[in-house]
Coordinates of C-alpha atoms in Angstrom, one line a residue:
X218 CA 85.5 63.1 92.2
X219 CA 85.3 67.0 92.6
X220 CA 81.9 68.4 93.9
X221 CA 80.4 71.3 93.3
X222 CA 80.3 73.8 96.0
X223 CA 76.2 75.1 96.8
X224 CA 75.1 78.0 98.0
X225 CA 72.3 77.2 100.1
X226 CA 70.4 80.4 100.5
X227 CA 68.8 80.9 103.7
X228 CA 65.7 82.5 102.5
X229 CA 63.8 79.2 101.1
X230 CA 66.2 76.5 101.2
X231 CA 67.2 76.1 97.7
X232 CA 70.3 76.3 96.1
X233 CA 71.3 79.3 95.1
X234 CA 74.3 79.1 93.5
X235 CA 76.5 76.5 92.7
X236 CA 80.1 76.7 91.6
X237 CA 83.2 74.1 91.0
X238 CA 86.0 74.8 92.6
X239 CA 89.4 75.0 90.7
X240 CA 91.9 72.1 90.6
X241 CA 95.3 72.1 92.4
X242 CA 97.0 72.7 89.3
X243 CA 94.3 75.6 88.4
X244 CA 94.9 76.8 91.4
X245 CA 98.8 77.4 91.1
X246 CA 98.1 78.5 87.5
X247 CA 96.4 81.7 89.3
X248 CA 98.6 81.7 91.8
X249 CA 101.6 82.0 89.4
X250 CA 100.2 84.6 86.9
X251 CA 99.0 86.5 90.1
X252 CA 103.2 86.6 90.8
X253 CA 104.2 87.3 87.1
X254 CA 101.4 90.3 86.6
X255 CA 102.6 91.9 90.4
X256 CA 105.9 93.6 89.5
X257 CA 103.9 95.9 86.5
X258 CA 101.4 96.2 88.9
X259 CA 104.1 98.0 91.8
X260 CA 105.9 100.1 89.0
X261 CA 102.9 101.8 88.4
X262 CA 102.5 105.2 90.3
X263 CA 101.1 105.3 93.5
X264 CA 98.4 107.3 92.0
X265 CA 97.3 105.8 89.5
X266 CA 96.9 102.4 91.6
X267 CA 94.2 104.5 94.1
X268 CA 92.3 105.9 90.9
X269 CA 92.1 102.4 89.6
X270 CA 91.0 101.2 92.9
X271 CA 88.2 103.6 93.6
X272 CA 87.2 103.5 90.5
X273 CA 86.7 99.8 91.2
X274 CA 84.5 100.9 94.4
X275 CA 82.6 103.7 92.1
X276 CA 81.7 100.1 89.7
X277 CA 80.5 98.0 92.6
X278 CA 78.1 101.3 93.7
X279 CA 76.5 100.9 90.1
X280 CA 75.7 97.5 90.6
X281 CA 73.7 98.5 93.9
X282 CA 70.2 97.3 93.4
X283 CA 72.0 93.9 92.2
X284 CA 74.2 93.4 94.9
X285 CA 71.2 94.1 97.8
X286 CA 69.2 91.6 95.9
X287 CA 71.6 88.9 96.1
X288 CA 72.9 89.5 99.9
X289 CA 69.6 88.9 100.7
X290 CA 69.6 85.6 98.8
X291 CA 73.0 84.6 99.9
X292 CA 73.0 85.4 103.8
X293 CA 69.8 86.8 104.6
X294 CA 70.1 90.4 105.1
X295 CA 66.5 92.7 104.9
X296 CA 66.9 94.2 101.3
X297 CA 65.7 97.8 104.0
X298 CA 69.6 98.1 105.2
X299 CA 70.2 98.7 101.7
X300 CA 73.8 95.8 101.6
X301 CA 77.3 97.2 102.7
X302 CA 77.7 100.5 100.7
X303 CA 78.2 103.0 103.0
X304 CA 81.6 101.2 104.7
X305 CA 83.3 100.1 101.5
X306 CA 82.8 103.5 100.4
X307 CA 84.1 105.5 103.5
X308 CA 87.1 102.6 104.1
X309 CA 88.3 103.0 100.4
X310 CA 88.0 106.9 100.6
X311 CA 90.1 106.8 104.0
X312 CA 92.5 104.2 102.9
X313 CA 93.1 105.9 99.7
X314 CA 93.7 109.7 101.3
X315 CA 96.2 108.3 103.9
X316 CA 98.0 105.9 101.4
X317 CA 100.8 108.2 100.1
X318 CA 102.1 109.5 104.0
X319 CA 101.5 105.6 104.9
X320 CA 103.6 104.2 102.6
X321 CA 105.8 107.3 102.5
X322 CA 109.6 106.1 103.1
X323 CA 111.2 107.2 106.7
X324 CA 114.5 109.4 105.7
X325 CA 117.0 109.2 108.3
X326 CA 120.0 111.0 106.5
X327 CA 120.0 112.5 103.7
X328 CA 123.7 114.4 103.5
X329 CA 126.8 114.4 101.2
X330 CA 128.0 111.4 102.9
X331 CA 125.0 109.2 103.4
X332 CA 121.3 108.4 101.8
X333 CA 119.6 106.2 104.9
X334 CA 116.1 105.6 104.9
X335 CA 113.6 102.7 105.1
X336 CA 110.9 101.8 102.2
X337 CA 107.7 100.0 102.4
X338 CA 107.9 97.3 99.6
X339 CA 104.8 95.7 98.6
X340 CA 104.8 91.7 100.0
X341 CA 103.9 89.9 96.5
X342 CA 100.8 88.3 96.3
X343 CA 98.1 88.5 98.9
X344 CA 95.6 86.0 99.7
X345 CA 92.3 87.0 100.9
X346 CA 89.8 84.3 102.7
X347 CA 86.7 86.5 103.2
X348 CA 83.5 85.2 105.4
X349 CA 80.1 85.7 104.3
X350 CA 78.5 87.8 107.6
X351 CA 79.6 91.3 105.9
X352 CA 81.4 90.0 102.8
X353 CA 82.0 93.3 100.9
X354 CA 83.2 94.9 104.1
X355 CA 85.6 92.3 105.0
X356 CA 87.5 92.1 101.8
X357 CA 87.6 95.8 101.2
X358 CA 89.4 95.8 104.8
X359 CA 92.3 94.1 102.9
X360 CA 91.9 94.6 99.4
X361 CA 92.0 98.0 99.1
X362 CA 95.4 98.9 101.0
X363 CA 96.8 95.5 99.4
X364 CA 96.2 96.3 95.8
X365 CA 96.8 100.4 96.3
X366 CA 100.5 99.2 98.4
X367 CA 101.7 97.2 95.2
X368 CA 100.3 94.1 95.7
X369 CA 98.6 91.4 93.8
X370 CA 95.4 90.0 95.2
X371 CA 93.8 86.2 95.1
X372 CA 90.5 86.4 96.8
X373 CA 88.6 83.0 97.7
X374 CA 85.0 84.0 99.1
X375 CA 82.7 81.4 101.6
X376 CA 80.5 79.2 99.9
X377 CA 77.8 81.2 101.7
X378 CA 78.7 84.5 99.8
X379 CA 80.1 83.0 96.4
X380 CA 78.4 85.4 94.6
X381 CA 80.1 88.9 96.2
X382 CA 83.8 87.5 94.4
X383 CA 82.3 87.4 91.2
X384 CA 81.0 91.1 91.8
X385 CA 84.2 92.7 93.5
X386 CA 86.2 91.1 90.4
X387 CA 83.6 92.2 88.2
X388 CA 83.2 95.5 89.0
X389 CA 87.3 96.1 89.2
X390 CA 87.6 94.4 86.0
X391 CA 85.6 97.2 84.6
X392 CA 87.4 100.2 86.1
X393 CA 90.5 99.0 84.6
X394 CA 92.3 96.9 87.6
X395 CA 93.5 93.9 84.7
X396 CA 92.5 90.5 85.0
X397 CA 95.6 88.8 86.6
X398 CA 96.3 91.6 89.1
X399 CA 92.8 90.7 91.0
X400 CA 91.1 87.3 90.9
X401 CA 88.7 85.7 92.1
X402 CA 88.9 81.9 92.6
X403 CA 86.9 79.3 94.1
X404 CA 88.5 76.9 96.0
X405 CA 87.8 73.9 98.5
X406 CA 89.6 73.4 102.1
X407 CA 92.2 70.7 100.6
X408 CA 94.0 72.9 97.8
X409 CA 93.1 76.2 99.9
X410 CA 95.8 74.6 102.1
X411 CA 98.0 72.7 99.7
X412 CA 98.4 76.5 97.9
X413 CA 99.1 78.5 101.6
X414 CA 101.7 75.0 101.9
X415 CA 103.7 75.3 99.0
X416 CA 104.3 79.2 99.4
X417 CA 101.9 80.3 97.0
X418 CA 100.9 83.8 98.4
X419 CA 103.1 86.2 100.4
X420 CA 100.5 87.2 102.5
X421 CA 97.3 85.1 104.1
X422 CA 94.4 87.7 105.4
X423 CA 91.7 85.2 107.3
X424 CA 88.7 85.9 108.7
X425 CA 86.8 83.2 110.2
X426 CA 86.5 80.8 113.2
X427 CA 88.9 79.8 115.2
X428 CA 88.9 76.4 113.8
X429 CA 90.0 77.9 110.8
X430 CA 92.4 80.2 111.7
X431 CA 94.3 77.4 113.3
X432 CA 94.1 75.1 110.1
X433 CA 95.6 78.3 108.1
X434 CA 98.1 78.4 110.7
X435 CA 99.0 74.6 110.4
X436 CA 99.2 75.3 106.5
X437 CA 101.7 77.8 106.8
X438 CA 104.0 76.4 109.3
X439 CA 107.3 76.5 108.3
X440 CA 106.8 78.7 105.2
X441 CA 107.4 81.8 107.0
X442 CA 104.4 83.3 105.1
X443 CA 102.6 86.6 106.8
X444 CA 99.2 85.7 108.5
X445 CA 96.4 88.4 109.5
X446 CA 93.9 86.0 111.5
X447 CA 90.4 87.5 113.1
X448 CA 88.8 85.2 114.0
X449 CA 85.9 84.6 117.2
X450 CA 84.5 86.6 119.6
X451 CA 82.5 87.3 122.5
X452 CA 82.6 91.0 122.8
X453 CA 80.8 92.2 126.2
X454 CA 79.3 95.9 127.1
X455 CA 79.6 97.7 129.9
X456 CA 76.5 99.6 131.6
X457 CA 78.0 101.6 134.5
X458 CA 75.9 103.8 137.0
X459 CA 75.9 107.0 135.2
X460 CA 75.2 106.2 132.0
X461 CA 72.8 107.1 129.0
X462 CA 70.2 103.9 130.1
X463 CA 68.1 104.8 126.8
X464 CA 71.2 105.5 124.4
X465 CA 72.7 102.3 126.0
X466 CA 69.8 100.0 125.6
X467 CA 69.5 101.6 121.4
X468 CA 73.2 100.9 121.0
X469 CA 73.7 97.5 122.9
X470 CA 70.7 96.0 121.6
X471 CA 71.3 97.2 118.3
X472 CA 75.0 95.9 118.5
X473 CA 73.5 92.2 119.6
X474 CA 70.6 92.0 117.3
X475 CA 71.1 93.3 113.7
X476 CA 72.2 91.2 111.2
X477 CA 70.8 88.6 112.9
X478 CA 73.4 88.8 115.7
X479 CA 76.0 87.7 112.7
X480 CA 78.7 90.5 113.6
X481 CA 82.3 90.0 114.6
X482 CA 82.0 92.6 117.0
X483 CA 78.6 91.8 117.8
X484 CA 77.6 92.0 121.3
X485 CA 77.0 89.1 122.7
X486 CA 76.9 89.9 126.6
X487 CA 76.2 92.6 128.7
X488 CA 76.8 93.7 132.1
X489 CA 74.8 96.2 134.1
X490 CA 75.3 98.1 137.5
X491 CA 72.6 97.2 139.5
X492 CA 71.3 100.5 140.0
X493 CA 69.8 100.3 136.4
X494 CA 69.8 96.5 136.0
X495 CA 66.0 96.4 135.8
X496 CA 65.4 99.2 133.9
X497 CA 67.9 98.4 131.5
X498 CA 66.3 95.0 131.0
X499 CA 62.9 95.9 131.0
X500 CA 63.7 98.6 128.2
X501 CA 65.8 96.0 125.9
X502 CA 62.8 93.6 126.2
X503 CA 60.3 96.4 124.5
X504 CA 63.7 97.0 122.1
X505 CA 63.7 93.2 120.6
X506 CA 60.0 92.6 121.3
X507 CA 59.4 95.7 118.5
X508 CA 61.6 93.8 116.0
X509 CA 60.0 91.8 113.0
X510 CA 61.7 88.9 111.7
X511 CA 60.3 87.7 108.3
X512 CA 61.5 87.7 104.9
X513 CA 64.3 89.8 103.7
X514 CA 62.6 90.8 101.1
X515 CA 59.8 92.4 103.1
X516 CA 59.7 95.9 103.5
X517 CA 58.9 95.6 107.1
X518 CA 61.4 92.7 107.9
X519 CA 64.1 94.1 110.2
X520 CA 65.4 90.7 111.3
X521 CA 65.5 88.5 108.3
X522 CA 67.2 84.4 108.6
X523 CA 70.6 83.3 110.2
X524 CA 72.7 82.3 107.0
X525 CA 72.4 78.8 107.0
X526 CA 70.5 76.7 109.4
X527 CA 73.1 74.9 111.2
X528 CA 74.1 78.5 112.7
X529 CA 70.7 79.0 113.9
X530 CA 71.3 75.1 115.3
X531 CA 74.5 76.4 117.6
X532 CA 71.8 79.8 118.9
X533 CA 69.2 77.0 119.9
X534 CA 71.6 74.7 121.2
X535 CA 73.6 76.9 123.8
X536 CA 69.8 78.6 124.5
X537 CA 68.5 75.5 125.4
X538 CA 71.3 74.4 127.1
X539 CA 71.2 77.9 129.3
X540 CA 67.6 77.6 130.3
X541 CA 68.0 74.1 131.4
X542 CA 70.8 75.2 133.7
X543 CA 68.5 77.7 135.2
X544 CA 68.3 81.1 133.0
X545 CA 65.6 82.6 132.0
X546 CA 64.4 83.8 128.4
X547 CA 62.3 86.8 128.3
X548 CA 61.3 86.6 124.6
X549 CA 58.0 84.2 124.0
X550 CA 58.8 82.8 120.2
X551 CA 55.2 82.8 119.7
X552 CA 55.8 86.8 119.3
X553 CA 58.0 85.5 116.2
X554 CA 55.8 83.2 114.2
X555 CA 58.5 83.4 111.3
X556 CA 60.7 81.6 113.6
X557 CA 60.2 77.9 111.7
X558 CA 63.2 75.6 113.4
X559 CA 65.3 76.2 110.6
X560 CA 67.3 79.2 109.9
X561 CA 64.5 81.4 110.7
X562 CA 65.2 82.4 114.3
X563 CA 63.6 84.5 117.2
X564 CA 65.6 86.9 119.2
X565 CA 66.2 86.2 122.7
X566 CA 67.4 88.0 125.7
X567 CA 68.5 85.5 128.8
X568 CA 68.9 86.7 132.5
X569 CA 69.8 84.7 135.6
X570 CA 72.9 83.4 133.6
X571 CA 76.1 82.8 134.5
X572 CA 79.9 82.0 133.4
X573 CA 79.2 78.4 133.4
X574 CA 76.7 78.9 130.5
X575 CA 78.1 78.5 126.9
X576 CA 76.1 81.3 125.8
X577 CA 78.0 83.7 128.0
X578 CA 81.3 82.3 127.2
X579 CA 81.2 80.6 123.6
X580 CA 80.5 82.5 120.5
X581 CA 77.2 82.4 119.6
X582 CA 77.0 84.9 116.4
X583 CA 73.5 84.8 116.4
X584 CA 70.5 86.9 118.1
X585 CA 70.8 86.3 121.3
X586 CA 72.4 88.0 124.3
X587 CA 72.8 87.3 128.1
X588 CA 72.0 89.8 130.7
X589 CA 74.2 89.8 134.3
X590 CA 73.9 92.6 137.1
X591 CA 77.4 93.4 138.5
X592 CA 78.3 95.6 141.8
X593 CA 80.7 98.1 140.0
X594 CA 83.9 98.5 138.0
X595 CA 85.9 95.4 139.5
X596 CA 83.7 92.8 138.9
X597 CA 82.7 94.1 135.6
X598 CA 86.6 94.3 134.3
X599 CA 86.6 90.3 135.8
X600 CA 83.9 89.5 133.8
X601 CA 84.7 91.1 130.8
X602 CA 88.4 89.6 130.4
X603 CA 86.4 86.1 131.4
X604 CA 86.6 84.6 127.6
X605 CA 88.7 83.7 125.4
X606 CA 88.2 86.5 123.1
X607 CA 89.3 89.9 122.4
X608 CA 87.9 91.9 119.9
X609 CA 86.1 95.3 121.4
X610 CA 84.2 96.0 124.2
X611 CA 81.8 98.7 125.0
X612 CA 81.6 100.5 128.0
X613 CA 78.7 103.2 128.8
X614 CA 79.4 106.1 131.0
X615 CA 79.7 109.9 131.1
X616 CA 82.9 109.8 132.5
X617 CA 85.7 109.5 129.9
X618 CA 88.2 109.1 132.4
X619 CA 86.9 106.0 133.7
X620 CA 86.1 104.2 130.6
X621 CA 89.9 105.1 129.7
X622 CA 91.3 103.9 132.9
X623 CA 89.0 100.5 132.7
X624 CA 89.6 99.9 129.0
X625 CA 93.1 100.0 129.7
X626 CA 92.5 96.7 132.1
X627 CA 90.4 94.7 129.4
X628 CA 92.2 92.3 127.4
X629 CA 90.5 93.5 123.8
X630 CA 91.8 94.9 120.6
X631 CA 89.4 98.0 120.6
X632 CA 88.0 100.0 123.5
X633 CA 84.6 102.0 122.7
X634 CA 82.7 104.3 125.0
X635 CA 78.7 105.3 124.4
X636 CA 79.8 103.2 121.0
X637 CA 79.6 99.6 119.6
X638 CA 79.5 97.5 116.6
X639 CA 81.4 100.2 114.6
X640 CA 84.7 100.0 112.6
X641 CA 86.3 103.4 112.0
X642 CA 88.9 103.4 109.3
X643 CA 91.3 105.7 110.7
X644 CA 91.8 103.0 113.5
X645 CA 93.3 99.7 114.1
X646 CA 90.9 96.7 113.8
X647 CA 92.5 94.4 115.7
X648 CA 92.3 91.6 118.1
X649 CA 94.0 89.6 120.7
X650 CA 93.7 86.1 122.3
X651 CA 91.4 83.5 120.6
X652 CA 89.9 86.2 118.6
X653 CA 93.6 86.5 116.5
X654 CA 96.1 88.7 115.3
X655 CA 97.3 91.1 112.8
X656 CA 95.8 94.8 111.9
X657 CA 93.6 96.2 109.2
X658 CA 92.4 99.8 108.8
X659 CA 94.3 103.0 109.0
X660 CA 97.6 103.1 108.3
X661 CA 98.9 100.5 110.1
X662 CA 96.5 98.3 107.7
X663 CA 99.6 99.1 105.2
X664 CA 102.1 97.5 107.5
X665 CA 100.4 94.3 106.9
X666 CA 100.7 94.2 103.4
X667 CA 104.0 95.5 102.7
X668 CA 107.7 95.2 104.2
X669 CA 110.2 97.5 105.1
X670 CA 113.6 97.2 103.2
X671 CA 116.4 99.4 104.3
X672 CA 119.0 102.0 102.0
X673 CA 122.1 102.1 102.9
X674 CA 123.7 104.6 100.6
X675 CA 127.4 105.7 101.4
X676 CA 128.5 108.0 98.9
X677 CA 132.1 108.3 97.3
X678 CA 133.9 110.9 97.8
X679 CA 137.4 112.3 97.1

């Protein structure tokens, strides 16, 4: 018998929300109109797609005040960092300016003999599988080139974030996107991957584990269906010599701790030189020890719960696991009383850890972050390209040269300097090994969700 799928909200426990998920044959219903409704959808002009589309985004700014409210409920984000506004609306705005030279066709004759040039075609139907850590921000990665490009869009949101589908649909609904071209399903793991096995979309965008890319990937084999995958990671900074030590401490620690450490490019270990090894670490000990955690809904609360309790399980576990193999934690929880066992969870910082740890070399997606001196440049790059991951990593230095020279040598899909934790439209987010593949953002976000089809054109003459 079908269950309903909960929302357990990681404020107080209860359930939040509670949904049932649609039937196989519901499920291709949506599927199938999502198909029918696409080809009006691409004969529209280009134009009048983006207007519909920001106009969507300008509908999900009214419901702000909502929205903030119920991320709070859903996933635990302080109500003080005011939800996800400010990326969907620069994305959209970016996406939307750059969409008509994207998708512009590539002439390569135009003469009285010959019309050659290559168009972008929109794929058909795109499936979106969003996560719950920054769920307006992950679908708008895909949503907005994919339904701008042509497309038709199916998006099926974690049971941690059910309620942000029902908004986006919502709030495009209202701007005049029509029913069939957007929609918002809910869906359980068995017809999820009966629909990606019997060809249903065109396109799969996933973001998730690396569990779950993998079952996506056994879903679509042999379909020849398009996958974008992001999936884990461990992304590391960099502290070299010469840098910033304040400006590194604000970033890094910032990039490990906020959200609750829930970030895909989170950082989640750090490297110093030892020239500034203790003062870095003395200065990112007064950093976490000045955070609050508490209630989201408190004013003051700048660390509110993990999502659900079994992620703050996974923190404890591979923190436990670390001190008992010798590191050591430099955060008392008693400075936390918030922290209850559940998903209520103290920050921590760990030193005198090593490779062998899980918490250095397993996600951990939660607020915690280990600490390792290193001699210089060499053993840092070695460290860094230790893990199975490969979304971004962060070096700090005044020397642009260098960082250039050693991102080239790391094994990641973006290389920041004096930066982290960021996503900037105009370029690629992408990753490589465990952490996936595929590209959102900036115009090669376009190339995802379309295809090129060639004209030939040979004209007759006398």
């Amino acid at each position: 018998m079908t269950k309903p799928i909960q929302l357990i909200s990681p404020v107080d426990g209860r359930v939040y929300a509670e949904r049932m998920p649609l039937s196989l044959d519901e499920a291709k219903a949506v599927a199938a109109r999502a198909k029918a409704a696409q080809p009006a959808w691409a004969a529209r002009p280009l134009a009048e797609r983006i207007a519909l589309v920001k106009a969507g985004v300008a509908k999900l700014n009214e419901m702000k005040d909502r929205i903030v409210e119920e991320l709070a409920w859903q996933m635990g984000r302080p109500t003080r960092f005011g939800g996800e506004f400010g990326g969907v609306n620069d994305r959209t705005a970016y996406m939307s300016e750059i969409a008509e030279s994207a998708l512009a066709p590539t002439v390569v004759e135009t003469s009285d003999r010959f019309e050659r040039r290559i168009l972008r075609e929109p794929v058909g139907v795109v499936f979106i599988i969003a996560p719950w850590n920054y769920p307006y921000l992950t679908t708008i990665n895909t949503l907005v080139p994919a339904l701008i490009a042509g497309n038709t869009v199916v998006l099926k949101h974690a049971s941690q974030t059910l309620l942000v589908g029902e908004r986006l649909a919502e709030a495009f609904h209202a701007a005049g996107v029509p029913a069939d071209v957007f929609q918002n399903v809910v869906l359980d793991h068995a017809t999820t991957e009966a629909l990606i096995g019997a060809r249903a979309f065109n396109f799969v965008n996933f973001t998730g584990s690396v569990g779950g890319g993998a079952t996506i990937e056994r879903a679509a084999a042999g379909t020849f269906t398009g996958l974008g995958l992001e999936l884990g990671g461990k992304d590391p900074g960099y502290v070299r010599s010469d840098a910033d030590l304040d400006a590194a401490v604000d970033s890094l620690m910032d990039g490990a701790m906020f959200n609750a450490g829930q970030c895909c490019c989170g950082i989640e270990r750090i490297y110093v030189h030892d020239s500034l090894y203790d003062a870095f670490v003395e200065k990112a000990v007064a950093w976490v020890k000045a955070l609050k955690l508490g209630n989201p809904f408190d004013a003051d609360s700048t660390l509110g719960p993990m999502a659900n309790v079994r992620f703050a399980r996974v923190v404890r576990e591979q923190v436990a696991e670390a001190i008992a193999a010798g590191a050591t934690p430099l955060i008392d929880p008693a400075l936390f009383p918030a922290d209850d066992g559940g998903a209520y969870l103290a920050p921590q910082i760990l030193v005198n850890v090593s490779h062998d740890m899980r918490v250095m070399k397993e996600e951990s997606f939660g607020p915690v972050v280990g600490i390792m001196k290193v001699s210089g440049d060499e053993e840092a790059i070695g460290l860094m390209n230790d893990s199975p991951y490969g979304l971004t990593c962060s070096i700090w230095t005044q020397d642009a040269e260098a960082a250039a020279a050693i991102g080239a040598r790391i094994e990641t899909g973006t290389v920041f300097m004096n930066r982290c934790d960021y996503l900037d439209p105009a370029l690629c987010w992408t990753g490589c090994k465990d952490t996936g593949r595929g590209a959102a953002l900036s115009s090669l976000g376009y190339m995802s969700v379309t295809r090129p089809k060639s004209y030939h054109l040979k004209k007759v003459t006398k």
